[in-house]
């Protein structure tokens, strides 16, 4: 079934570059202490012989050292963007094997690092190592490769976006979030529909996929990142001292305020005063809801309105992961915080419904 599907949509042999960064998918149990540690990429391909059945050229690039994604640094995103730009003309699509813990952060950040992306960049991984009998890694990897190679009747990529492929669903990377630490259904895209679903065949949700207006434009990468961002999660009992340390601390240029519901926070004078002081000092303050879905509307309640009046920018329905990547990229590219704030309000890479 899958082979005939490939013949239908692929006029000539496609090529996919698999980039292996680490994560559970390629880990093996270390008998000395029972912990999971990354293993060699060639063994990974031996574990998934099904990949050889595709009429595809699959090349591999392995990072050294392989990492648990909890150790991901923005320098890895920069390295990934450079590899993809360097190899862009040689492949139809790219699959990045990555740990699940920070996959949504990496996929989000990378979506902002590409301009004129015209080929799929698909992140995948697994909850169980690929060598385990009930692994989800095989299905995830096979679907990711199939989607990365898929082209339409004109030879264009079916999904020219940065995505996460997991548990038979393809999500836009900058809309995704890890929602489950143990189930195979580890990711969700609460505010945007899946871009594709893998059943007997892969169904593409074309109406929701972003296609570049001019497919001939050359890929550009933005690898300048400014990571001076902190996240303040509002909670009952939070103290004036803690809020002040985070909002007024000199180490950050921007603070993501993780607020209640539709963007509400504490209405106490000390809180509003601190927010105002931070905003007046020029700090970028971005309001992102703690809720899994829905969006920020600072005009709905007085508590939200006072944040807006103090100079807080609405994150609309952006995820925290995406807000972080968007800020890193915008701040890396613009020194003027007012310019950064104006771009935060805009939908740049499909990350907000606006
Ligand atoms: N700790 C692992 C990682 O993110 C978990 C996983 O891959 O699922 O690398």
Coordinates of N, CA and C in Angstrom, one line a residue, residues 101-309:
X101 N 11.5 15.3 25.3 CA 11.4 16.3 26.4 C 11.4 17.7 25.9
X102 N 12.3 18.0 25.0 CA 12.4 19.4 24.5 C 12.1 19.5 23.0
X103 N 11.5 18.5 22.5 CA 11.2 18.5 21.0 C 10.3 19.7 20.6
X104 N 9.4 20.0 21.4 CA 8.5 21.1 21.1 C 9.2 22.5 21.1
X105 N 10.2 22.6 22.0 CA 11.0 23.8 22.1 C 11.9 23.9 20.8
X106 N 12.5 22.8 20.5 CA 13.4 22.8 19.3 C 12.6 23.1 18.0
X107 N 11.5 22.4 17.8 CA 10.7 22.5 16.6 C 10.1 23.9 16.5
X108 N 9.7 24.5 17.7 CA 9.2 25.9 17.7 C 10.3 26.8 17.3
X109 N 11.4 26.8 18.0 CA 12.5 27.7 17.7 C 13.0 27.6 16.2
X110 N 13.1 26.4 15.7 CA 13.6 26.3 14.4 C 12.6 26.8 13.3
X111 N 11.4 26.8 13.7 CA 10.4 27.3 12.7 C 10.6 28.8 12.4
X112 N 11.1 29.5 13.5 CA 11.4 30.9 13.3 C 12.8 31.2 12.7
X113 N 13.6 30.1 12.6 CA 15.0 30.3 12.1 C 15.1 30.2 10.6
X114 N 14.0 29.7 10.0 CA 14.0 29.5 8.5 C 13.1 30.6 7.8
X115 N 13.6 31.1 6.7 CA 12.7 31.9 5.9 C 12.7 31.2 4.5
X116 N 11.5 31.3 3.9 CA 11.3 30.6 2.6 C 11.5 29.1 2.6
X117 N 11.2 28.5 3.7 CA 11.3 27.0 3.8 C 10.3 26.4 2.8
X118 N 10.9 25.5 2.0 CA 10.1 24.9 0.9 C 10.1 23.4 1.0
X119 N 10.8 22.9 2.1 CA 10.9 21.4 2.2 C 10.6 21.1 3.7
X120 N 10.1 19.8 3.9 CA 9.8 19.4 5.2 C 11.0 19.2 6.1
X121 N 10.8 19.7 7.4 CA 11.8 19.5 8.4 C 11.0 18.8 9.5
X122 N 11.1 17.5 9.7 CA 10.2 16.8 10.6 C 10.9 16.2 11.8
X123 N 10.5 16.7 12.9 CA 11.1 16.1 14.2 C 10.3 14.9 14.6
X124 N 11.0 13.9 15.0 CA 10.4 12.7 15.6 C 11.3 12.1 16.7
X125 N 10.7 11.2 17.4 CA 11.4 10.5 18.5 C 10.5 9.4 19.0
X126 N 10.7 9.0 20.2 CA 9.8 8.0 20.7 C 9.8 7.9 22.2
X127 N 8.8 7.3 22.8 CA 8.7 7.1 24.2 C 9.4 5.9 24.7
X128 N 9.5 4.9 23.8 CA 10.2 3.6 24.1 C 11.4 3.5 23.1
X129 N 12.6 3.1 23.5 CA 13.7 2.9 22.6 C 13.3 2.0 21.4
X130 N 13.9 2.2 20.3 CA 13.5 1.5 19.1 C 13.8 0.0 19.2
X131 N 14.7 -0.4 20.0 CA 15.0 -1.8 20.2 C 14.0 -2.6 21.0
X132 N 13.1 -1.9 21.7 CA 12.2 -2.6 22.6 C 11.0 -3.1 21.8
X133 N 10.5 -4.3 22.2 CA 9.4 -5.0 21.4 C 8.2 -4.1 21.1
X134 N 7.7 -3.3 22.1 CA 6.5 -2.5 21.8 C 6.8 -1.1 21.5
X135 N 8.0 -0.8 20.9 CA 8.4 0.5 20.6 C 7.5 1.3 19.7
X136 N 7.3 2.6 20.0 CA 6.6 3.5 19.1 C 7.6 4.1 18.1
X137 N 8.9 3.9 18.3 CA 9.9 4.6 17.5 C 9.8 4.2 16.1
X138 N 9.5 2.9 15.8 CA 9.5 2.5 14.4 C 8.4 3.2 13.6
X139 N 7.2 3.2 14.1 CA 6.1 3.8 13.4 C 6.4 5.3 13.2
X140 N 6.9 5.9 14.3 CA 7.1 7.4 14.3 C 8.2 7.7 13.2
X141 N 9.2 6.9 13.2 CA 10.3 7.2 12.2 C 9.9 6.9 10.8
X142 N 9.2 5.8 10.6 CA 8.7 5.4 9.2 C 7.8 6.5 8.7
X143 N 6.8 6.9 9.5 CA 5.9 8.0 9.1 C 6.6 9.3 8.8
X144 N 7.5 9.6 9.7 CA 8.3 10.9 9.5 C 9.0 10.9 8.1
X145 N 9.7 9.7 7.9 CA 10.4 9.6 6.6 C 9.5 9.7 5.4
X146 N 8.4 9.0 5.5 CA 7.4 9.0 4.4 C 6.9 10.4 4.1
X147 N 6.6 11.2 5.2 CA 6.1 12.5 5.0 C 7.2 13.5 4.5
X148 N 8.4 13.3 5.0 CA 9.5 14.1 4.6 C 9.8 14.0 3.1
X149 N 9.5 12.8 2.6 CA 9.8 12.5 1.1 C 8.6 12.8 0.2
X150 N 7.5 13.0 0.8 CA 6.2 13.1 0.0 C 6.2 14.4 -0.9
X151 N 5.9 14.2 -2.1 CA 5.8 15.4 -3.0 C 4.4 15.3 -3.7
X152 N 3.9 16.5 -4.1 CA 2.7 16.5 -4.9 C 2.9 16.3 -6.3
X153 N 1.8 16.3 -7.1 CA 1.9 16.0 -8.5 C 2.9 16.9 -9.3
X154 N 3.1 18.1 -8.7 CA 4.0 19.0 -9.4 C 5.4 18.9 -8.9
X155 N 5.6 18.0 -8.0 CA 7.0 17.8 -7.4 C 7.3 18.6 -6.2
X156 N 6.3 19.4 -5.7 CA 6.6 20.2 -4.6 C 6.3 19.4 -3.3
X157 N 7.0 19.9 -2.2 CA 6.8 19.1 -0.9 C 5.4 19.2 -0.5
X158 N 4.9 18.1 0.1 CA 3.5 18.0 0.6 C 3.4 18.9 1.8
X159 N 4.4 18.9 2.7 CA 4.4 19.7 3.9 C 5.7 20.5 4.1
X160 N 5.8 21.7 3.5 CA 7.0 22.4 3.6 C 7.1 23.2 4.9
X161 N 7.1 22.5 6.0 CA 7.1 23.2 7.3 C 7.9 22.5 8.3
X162 N 8.2 23.1 9.4 CA 8.9 22.5 10.5 C 7.8 21.8 11.3
X163 N 7.8 20.5 11.5 CA 6.7 19.7 12.1 C 7.2 18.8 13.2
X164 N 6.3 18.2 13.9 CA 6.5 17.1 14.8 C 5.6 15.9 14.3
X165 N 6.3 14.8 14.1 CA 5.5 13.6 13.7 C 5.5 12.7 14.9
X166 N 4.4 12.4 15.4 CA 4.3 11.5 16.6 C 3.0 10.8 16.7
X167 N 3.0 9.5 17.0 CA 1.8 8.7 17.2 C 0.8 9.0 16.1
X168 N 1.2 8.8 14.9 CA 0.4 8.9 13.7 C -0.1 10.3 13.3
X169 N 0.3 11.3 14.1 CA -0.1 12.7 13.8 C 1.0 13.5 13.4
X170 N 0.8 14.5 12.5 CA 1.8 15.4 12.1 C 1.3 16.8 12.6
X171 N 2.1 17.4 13.5 CA 1.7 18.7 14.0 C 2.6 19.8 13.5
X172 N 2.1 21.0 13.4 CA 3.0 22.1 13.1 C 3.9 22.3 14.4
X173 N 5.2 22.4 14.1 CA 6.2 22.4 15.3 C 5.9 23.5 16.3
X174 N 5.6 24.7 15.8 CA 5.4 25.8 16.7 C 4.0 25.9 17.4
X175 N 3.2 24.8 17.1 CA 1.9 24.7 17.8 C 1.9 23.6 18.7
X176 N 3.0 22.8 18.8 CA 3.0 21.6 19.5 C 3.5 21.7 21.0
X177 N 3.1 20.8 21.8 CA 3.5 20.8 23.2 C 3.5 19.3 23.7
X178 N 4.5 19.0 24.5 CA 4.5 17.6 25.1 C 3.4 17.6 26.2
X179 N 2.5 16.7 26.0 CA 1.4 16.6 27.0 C 1.3 15.3 27.8
X180 N 2.2 14.4 27.5 CA 2.1 13.1 28.2 C 3.5 12.5 28.4
X181 N 3.9 12.3 29.7 CA 5.3 11.8 29.9 C 5.4 10.3 29.7
X182 N 4.3 9.5 29.6 CA 4.4 8.1 29.5 C 3.7 7.5 28.3
X183 N 2.5 8.0 27.9 CA 1.8 7.4 26.8 C 2.4 7.7 25.5
X184 N 2.1 6.9 24.5 CA 2.6 7.1 23.1 C 2.0 8.4 22.5
X185 N 0.9 8.8 23.0 CA 0.2 10.0 22.5 C 0.9 11.2 23.3
X186 N 2.1 11.4 23.0 CA 2.9 12.4 23.9 C 2.7 13.8 23.5
X187 N 2.3 14.1 22.3 CA 2.2 15.5 21.8 C 0.8 15.9 21.4
X188 N 0.6 17.2 21.5 CA -0.7 17.7 21.1 C -0.5 19.1 20.4
X189 N -1.4 19.5 19.7 CA -1.4 20.8 19.1 C -2.7 21.4 19.4
X190 N -2.9 22.0 20.6 CA -4.2 22.3 21.1 C -5.0 23.4 20.3
X191 N -4.2 24.3 19.7 CA -4.9 25.4 19.0 C -4.8 25.4 17.5
X192 N -4.3 24.2 16.9 CA -4.3 24.2 15.5 C -4.4 22.7 15.1
X193 N -5.2 22.4 14.0 CA -5.4 21.0 13.6 C -4.1 20.3 13.1
X194 N -4.1 19.0 13.2 CA -2.9 18.3 12.7 C -2.8 18.6 11.2
X195 N -1.6 18.6 10.7 CA -1.3 18.8 9.3 C -1.5 17.6 8.5
X196 N -1.4 16.4 9.1 CA -1.6 15.1 8.4 C -1.8 14.1 9.5
X197 N -2.4 13.0 9.1 CA -2.7 11.8 10.0 C -2.3 10.6 9.2
X198 N -1.6 9.7 9.9 CA -1.1 8.4 9.2 C -2.0 7.3 9.6
X199 N -2.8 6.8 8.6 CA -3.6 5.6 8.8 C -3.1 4.6 7.8
X200 N -4.1 4.0 7.1 CA -3.6 3.1 6.0 C -2.8 3.9 5.0
X201 N -3.2 5.1 4.7 CA -2.3 6.0 3.9 C -2.2 7.3 4.7
X202 N -1.4 8.2 4.3 CA -1.2 9.4 5.0 C -2.1 10.5 4.4
X203 N -3.0 11.0 5.2 CA -4.0 12.0 4.8 C -3.4 13.4 5.1
X204 N -3.3 14.2 4.1 CA -2.8 15.6 4.3 C -3.9 16.5 4.5
X205 N -3.8 17.4 5.5 CA -4.8 18.4 5.8 C -4.5 19.7 5.0
X206 N -4.5 19.6 3.7 CA -3.9 20.7 2.9 C -4.4 22.1 3.2
X207 N -5.6 22.2 3.6 CA -6.2 23.6 4.0 C -5.4 24.2 5.1
X208 N -4.7 23.4 5.9 CA -4.1 24.0 7.1 C -2.5 24.0 7.0
X209 N -2.1 23.5 5.8 CA -0.6 23.5 5.6 C -0.2 24.8 5.0
X210 N 0.9 25.4 5.5 CA 1.4 26.6 4.9 C 2.3 26.3 3.7
X211 N 2.0 26.9 2.6 CA 2.9 26.8 1.4 C 3.5 28.1 1.1
X212 N 4.8 28.2 0.8 CA 5.4 29.5 0.5 C 4.8 30.1 -0.7
X213 N 4.6 31.5 -0.7 CA 4.0 32.1 -1.9 C 4.8 32.0 -3.1
X214 N 6.1 32.0 -2.9 CA 7.0 31.8 -4.1 C 8.0 30.7 -3.8
X215 N 7.8 29.6 -4.4 CA 8.6 28.4 -4.0 C 10.0 28.5 -4.6
X216 N 10.2 29.5 -5.4 CA 11.6 29.6 -6.0 C 12.6 30.3 -5.1
X217 N 12.0 31.0 -4.1 CA 12.9 31.8 -3.2 C 13.9 30.9 -2.5
X218 N 15.1 31.4 -2.3 CA 16.1 30.6 -1.7 C 16.0 30.6 -0.2
X219 N 16.2 29.4 0.4 CA 16.2 29.3 1.9 C 17.1 30.3 2.6
X220 N 16.6 30.9 3.6 CA 17.5 31.8 4.4 C 17.4 31.3 5.8
X221 N 18.5 31.4 6.6 CA 18.4 31.0 8.0 C 18.8 32.2 8.9
X222 N 18.1 32.3 10.0 CA 18.4 33.3 11.0 C 19.0 32.6 12.2
X223 N 20.3 32.6 12.4 CA 20.9 31.9 13.5 C 21.3 32.8 14.7
X224 N 20.9 34.1 14.5 CA 21.3 35.0 15.6 C 20.2 34.8 16.7
X225 N 20.5 34.4 17.9 CA 19.5 34.2 18.9 C 20.0 35.0 20.2
X226 N 19.0 35.6 20.8 CA 19.3 36.2 22.1 C 18.4 35.5 23.1
X227 N 19.1 34.8 24.0 CA 18.3 33.9 24.9 C 18.0 34.6 26.3
X228 N 18.1 35.9 26.4 CA 17.9 36.5 27.7 C 16.4 36.7 28.0
X229 N 15.8 35.5 28.2 CA 14.3 35.5 28.5 C 14.1 34.7 29.8
X230 N 13.2 35.2 30.6 CA 12.8 34.3 31.7 C 11.3 34.1 31.7
X231 N 10.8 33.1 32.4 CA 9.4 32.8 32.4 C 8.9 32.9 33.8
X232 N 7.8 33.7 34.0 CA 7.2 33.8 35.3 C 5.8 33.2 35.3
X233 N 5.7 32.1 36.0 CA 4.4 31.4 36.0 C 3.7 32.0 37.3
X234 N 2.6 32.6 37.0 CA 1.8 33.2 38.1 C 1.1 32.0 38.9
X235 N 1.1 32.1 40.2 CA 0.4 31.1 41.0 C -0.1 31.7 42.3
X236 N -1.1 31.2 42.9 CA -1.6 31.7 44.2 C -0.4 31.6 45.2
X237 N -0.2 32.7 45.9 CA 0.8 32.6 46.9 C 2.2 33.2 46.5
X238 N 2.3 33.5 45.2 CA 3.6 34.0 44.7 C 3.9 35.3 45.4
X239 N 5.1 35.5 45.8 CA 5.4 36.7 46.6 C 5.9 37.9 45.8
X240 N 5.8 39.0 46.4 CA 6.3 40.3 45.8 C 7.8 40.2 45.4
X241 N 8.5 39.5 46.4 CA 10.0 39.4 46.2 C 10.3 38.5 45.0
X242 N 9.6 37.4 44.8 CA 9.9 36.5 43.7 C 9.5 37.2 42.4
X243 N 8.3 37.9 42.4 CA 7.9 38.6 41.1 C 8.9 39.7 40.8
X244 N 9.4 40.4 41.8 CA 10.3 41.5 41.6 C 11.6 40.9 41.0
X245 N 12.1 39.8 41.6 CA 13.4 39.2 41.2 C 13.3 38.9 39.7
X246 N 12.2 38.3 39.3 CA 12.1 37.8 37.9 C 11.8 39.0 37.0
X247 N 10.9 39.8 37.3 CA 10.5 40.9 36.4 C 11.6 42.0 36.3
X248 N 12.2 42.3 37.4 CA 13.2 43.4 37.4 C 14.6 43.0 37.3
X249 N 14.9 41.7 37.3 CA 16.2 41.2 37.3 C 17.0 41.7 36.0
X250 N 18.2 42.0 36.2 CA 19.0 42.6 35.0 C 19.4 41.5 34.0
X251 N 19.2 40.2 34.3 CA 19.7 39.2 33.3 C 18.7 39.0 32.2
X252 N 17.5 39.5 32.3 CA 16.6 39.2 31.2 C 16.2 40.5 30.4
X253 N 16.0 40.3 29.1 CA 15.5 41.4 28.2 C 14.0 41.2 28.0
X254 N 13.5 40.0 28.2 CA 12.1 39.8 28.0 C 11.6 38.8 29.1
X255 N 10.4 38.9 29.5 CA 9.8 37.9 30.4 C 8.5 37.5 29.9
X256 N 8.3 36.1 29.8 CA 7.0 35.5 29.4 C 6.2 35.4 30.7
X257 N 5.1 36.1 30.8 CA 4.2 35.9 31.9 C 3.2 34.8 31.6
X258 N 3.3 33.7 32.3 CA 2.3 32.6 32.2 C 1.2 32.9 33.1
X259 N 0.1 33.4 32.5 CA -1.0 33.9 33.3 C -2.2 32.9 33.4
X260 N -3.2 33.2 34.1 CA -4.4 32.4 34.3 C -5.3 32.6 33.1
X261 N -6.0 31.6 32.7 CA -7.2 31.7 31.8 C -6.9 32.5 30.6
X262 N -7.7 33.5 30.4 CA -7.5 34.4 29.2 C -6.6 35.5 29.4
X263 N -5.6 35.3 30.2 CA -4.5 36.3 30.3 C -4.6 37.1 31.6
X264 N -5.1 36.5 32.7 CA -5.4 37.3 33.9 C -4.3 37.0 34.9
X265 N -4.0 38.0 35.7 CA -3.0 37.8 36.8 C -3.5 38.5 38.0
X266 N -2.6 38.7 39.0 CA -3.0 39.2 40.3 C -3.3 40.7 40.1
X267 N -4.4 41.2 40.8 CA -4.8 42.6 40.7 C -4.2 43.5 41.8
X268 N -3.5 42.9 42.7 CA -2.9 43.6 43.8 C -2.0 44.8 43.3
X269 N -2.1 45.9 44.0 CA -1.3 47.1 43.6 C 0.2 46.7 43.4
X270 N 0.8 45.9 44.4 CA 2.2 45.6 44.3 C 2.6 44.9 43.0
X271 N 1.7 44.0 42.5 CA 1.9 43.3 41.3 C 1.9 44.2 40.1
X272 N 0.8 45.0 40.0 CA 0.7 45.9 38.8 C 1.9 46.9 38.8
X273 N 2.2 47.3 40.0 CA 3.3 48.3 40.1 C 4.6 47.7 39.6
X274 N 4.9 46.4 39.9 CA 6.1 45.8 39.5 C 6.1 45.5 38.0
X275 N 4.9 45.1 37.5 CA 4.8 44.9 36.0 C 5.1 46.2 35.3
X276 N 4.5 47.3 35.8 CA 4.6 48.6 35.2 C 6.1 49.1 35.2
X277 N 6.7 48.8 36.4 CA 8.1 49.2 36.5 C 9.0 48.5 35.5
X278 N 8.7 47.2 35.3 CA 9.5 46.4 34.3 C 9.3 46.9 32.9
X279 N 8.0 47.1 32.6 CA 7.6 47.6 31.3 C 8.3 49.0 31.0
X280 N 8.2 49.9 32.0 CA 8.7 51.2 31.8 C 10.2 51.2 31.7
X281 N 10.9 50.2 32.2 CA 12.3 50.1 32.1 C 12.7 49.6 30.7
X282 N 11.7 49.2 29.9 CA 11.9 48.8 28.5 C 11.9 47.3 28.3
X283 N 11.6 46.6 29.4 CA 11.6 45.1 29.3 C 10.4 44.7 28.4
X284 N 10.6 43.6 27.7 CA 9.5 43.1 26.8 C 8.8 42.1 27.7
X285 N 7.5 42.3 27.8 CA 6.6 41.4 28.7 C 5.6 40.8 27.8
X286 N 5.6 39.5 27.7 CA 4.6 38.8 26.8 C 3.7 37.9 27.6
X287 N 2.4 38.1 27.4 CA 1.4 37.4 28.1 C 1.0 36.1 27.4
X288 N 1.2 34.9 28.1 CA 0.9 33.6 27.5 C 0.0 32.9 28.5
X289 N -1.1 32.3 28.1 CA -1.9 31.6 29.0 C -1.3 30.3 29.5
X290 N -1.6 30.0 30.8 CA -1.2 28.7 31.3 C -2.1 27.5 30.8
X291 N -3.3 27.9 30.3 CA -4.2 26.9 29.8 C -3.6 26.2 28.5
X292 N -4.0 24.9 28.3 CA -3.5 24.2 27.2 C -4.0 24.7 25.9
X293 N -5.3 25.2 25.9 CA -5.8 25.7 24.7 C -6.6 27.0 25.0
X294 N -7.0 27.7 23.9 CA -7.6 29.0 24.0 C -6.6 30.1 24.0
X295 N -7.0 31.3 24.1 CA -6.1 32.4 23.9 C -6.2 33.5 24.9
X296 N -5.2 34.4 24.8 CA -5.2 35.6 25.8 C -6.0 36.7 25.2
X297 N -6.9 37.2 26.1 CA -7.7 38.4 25.7 C -7.7 39.3 26.9
X298 N -6.8 40.3 26.8 CA -6.6 41.1 28.0 C -7.7 42.2 28.2
X299 N -8.7 42.1 27.3 CA -9.8 43.1 27.4 C -11.0 42.5 28.2
X300 N -10.9 41.2 28.5 CA -12.0 40.5 29.0 C -12.3 40.8 30.5
X301 N -11.2 40.8 31.3 CA -11.3 41.0 32.8 C -10.5 42.2 33.2
X302 N -10.9 42.8 34.3 CA -10.1 44.0 34.7 C -8.6 43.6 35.1
X303 N -8.5 42.3 35.5 CA -7.1 41.9 35.9 C -6.2 41.8 34.7
X304 N -6.8 41.4 33.5 CA -6.1 41.3 32.3 C -5.8 42.7 31.7
X305 N -6.9 43.6 31.8 CA -6.8 44.9 31.3 C -5.6 45.7 32.0
X306 N -5.5 45.5 33.3 CA -4.4 46.3 33.9 C -3.0 45.8 33.4
X307 N -2.9 44.6 33.0 CA -1.6 44.1 32.4 C -1.4 44.9 31.1
X308 N -2.5 44.9 30.3 CA -2.4 45.6 29.0 C -2.0 47.0 29.2
X309 N -2.7 47.7 30.1 CA -2.4 49.1 30.4 C -1.0 49.3 30.8

